[in-house]
Coordinates of C-alpha atoms in Angstrom, one line a residue:
X1 CA 17.9 6.9 10.2
X2 CA 16.1 7.2 7.1
X3 CA 15.5 3.3 6.6
X4 CA 11.8 2.4 6.2
X5 CA 10.3 -1.2 6.3
X6 CA 8.4 -2.9 3.5
X7 CA 8.4 -6.3 1.7
X8 CA 10.5 -6.7 -1.6
X9 CA 9.7 -9.3 -4.1
X10 CA 12.8 -9.4 -6.3
X11 CA 13.5 -11.0 -9.7
X12 CA 16.7 -12.1 -11.2
X13 CA 18.9 -9.7 -12.1
X14 CA 19.6 -8.8 -15.5
X15 CA 21.8 -11.0 -17.7
X16 CA 21.9 -13.5 -15.1
X17 CA 19.6 -16.3 -16.9
X18 CA 17.9 -17.3 -13.9
X19 CA 21.2 -18.9 -12.4
X20 CA 20.6 -17.4 -9.0
X21 CA 24.1 -16.6 -8.4
X22 CA 25.9 -13.9 -6.2
X23 CA 27.0 -10.4 -7.2
X24 CA 30.3 -12.7 -9.1
X25 CA 28.1 -13.4 -11.6
X26 CA 29.1 -12.7 -15.1
X27 CA 26.6 -10.1 -15.9
X28 CA 28.4 -8.0 -13.0
X29 CA 32.0 -8.0 -14.9
X30 CA 33.6 -4.9 -16.0
X31 CA 33.7 -5.9 -19.7
X32 CA 29.4 -6.0 -20.0
X33 CA 27.9 -3.3 -17.6
X34 CA 25.3 -4.2 -15.5
X35 CA 23.0 -1.8 -17.5
X36 CA 23.4 1.0 -20.0
X37 CA 24.9 3.1 -17.8
X38 CA 24.6 6.5 -20.5
X39 CA 20.8 6.0 -19.9
X40 CA 18.8 9.1 -18.9
X41 CA 16.2 6.7 -16.4
X42 CA 19.7 5.2 -14.9
X43 CA 21.4 8.4 -14.6
X44 CA 18.3 9.7 -13.0
X45 CA 18.7 6.6 -10.7
X46 CA 22.0 7.3 -9.6
X47 CA 21.4 10.6 -8.6
X48 CA 18.9 9.3 -5.9
X49 CA 21.6 7.1 -4.1
X50 CA 24.4 8.2 -2.0
X51 CA 27.6 10.0 -3.6
X52 CA 29.9 7.7 -4.6
X53 CA 28.1 4.4 -3.7
X54 CA 29.0 1.3 -6.0
X55 CA 26.6 -0.9 -7.3
X56 CA 27.1 -4.2 -7.3
X57 CA 23.3 -5.3 -8.5
X58 CA 20.0 -4.1 -9.8
X59 CA 16.7 -6.1 -9.8
X60 CA 13.3 -5.2 -10.5
X61 CA 11.1 -5.4 -7.5
X62 CA 7.6 -4.5 -5.9
X63 CA 7.4 -2.9 -2.7
X64 CA 4.1 -3.9 -1.2
X65 CA 2.5 -2.1 1.8
X66 CA -0.9 -3.2 2.9
X67 CA -2.7 -3.2 -0.3
X68 CA -0.9 -1.1 -2.4
X69 CA 1.7 -2.4 -4.8
X70 CA 4.4 0.1 -6.1
X71 CA 7.0 -1.6 -8.4
X72 CA 10.5 -0.3 -8.7
X73 CA 14.5 -1.5 -8.4
X74 CA 16.4 -2.9 -5.8
X75 CA 19.8 -1.7 -6.0
X76 CA 22.6 -3.5 -4.1
X77 CA 25.4 -1.1 -3.5
X78 CA 28.7 -2.0 -1.1
X79 CA 27.8 0.4 1.7
X80 CA 23.7 0.1 1.4
X81 CA 20.8 -1.5 -0.5
X82 CA 18.0 0.8 -2.0
X83 CA 14.4 0.5 -2.7
X84 CA 13.4 3.0 -5.7
X85 CA 9.8 3.3 -6.5
X86 CA 8.8 3.9 -10.2
X87 CA 11.7 2.6 -12.2
X88 CA 11.8 -0.7 -14.1
X89 CA 14.3 -2.4 -16.2
X90 CA 13.3 -3.3 -19.6
X91 CA 15.5 -5.7 -22.2
X92 CA 17.7 -6.7 -19.5
X93 CA 19.6 -3.5 -19.8
X94 CA 17.7 -0.3 -20.2
X95 CA 16.5 1.3 -16.7
X96 CA 13.5 3.3 -17.6
X97 CA 11.0 5.2 -15.8
X98 CA 7.5 3.3 -15.3
X99 CA 5.2 6.6 -16.0
X100 CA 6.9 7.2 -19.4
X101 CA 6.6 3.3 -20.6
X102 CA 3.7 2.4 -23.1
X103 CA 1.5 0.2 -21.5
X104 CA 1.8 -2.4 -24.3
X105 CA 5.5 -2.7 -23.5
X106 CA 5.2 -2.9 -19.7
X107 CA 5.3 -6.0 -18.0
X108 CA 4.6 -5.8 -14.3
X109 CA 6.0 -8.1 -11.7
X110 CA 2.9 -8.4 -10.2
X111 CA -0.4 -8.4 -12.8
X112 CA -3.2 -5.8 -12.2
X113 CA -6.1 -7.4 -11.2
X114 CA -9.4 -6.8 -13.4
X115 CA -11.1 -3.6 -11.7
X116 CA -8.0 -2.8 -9.3
X117 CA -6.9 0.6 -9.4
X118 CA -3.7 1.2 -10.7
X119 CA -2.2 4.7 -9.9
X120 CA -0.7 6.3 -13.3
X121 CA 1.9 8.5 -11.4
X122 CA 4.2 7.0 -9.1
X123 CA 5.7 9.0 -6.4
X124 CA 8.8 8.8 -6.2
X125 CA 10.5 7.3 -3.1
X126 CA 13.9 6.3 -2.1
X127 CA 14.4 4.0 0.7
X128 CA 17.7 3.1 2.0
X129 CA 19.0 0.2 4.0
X130 CA 22.3 -0.2 5.6
X131 CA 23.4 -3.8 5.8
X132 CA 24.0 -3.8 9.6
X133 CA 20.4 -3.2 9.7
X134 CA 19.1 -5.9 7.5
X135 CA 18.4 -9.1 9.9
X136 CA 17.7 -11.4 6.5
X137 CA 16.9 -11.7 2.9
X138 CA 14.6 -14.2 1.3
X139 CA 14.4 -14.4 -2.5
X140 CA 10.8 -15.6 -3.3

């Protein structure tokens, strides 16, 4: 229950250097945290997922449904994975709410086409997928 369908276009994990590795990359070790865990954006995101869930990877992504594109985060947890709309990772370590990032500092995954309507406020949506319900994953 609670799972939703949608396509996600994931970027490289923060700090991976584009190596295309797994959750055991150097970016995921205990000495170097995945993201700045004390940031308010990170704390907000962590309150949106199941209590006690351990996160192994965080990626910028875009959820595409029909003609609508919503940027957010893909979190890979131990029990489930989550798509969370309206947040992004900046400087490879900082989780931020997209609504509060100056336009000149935000580089969207999917560029806005001239004349395309871009919503100014993103409705917060969390989609949770248990691994047993995921058939396959493709990296683009």
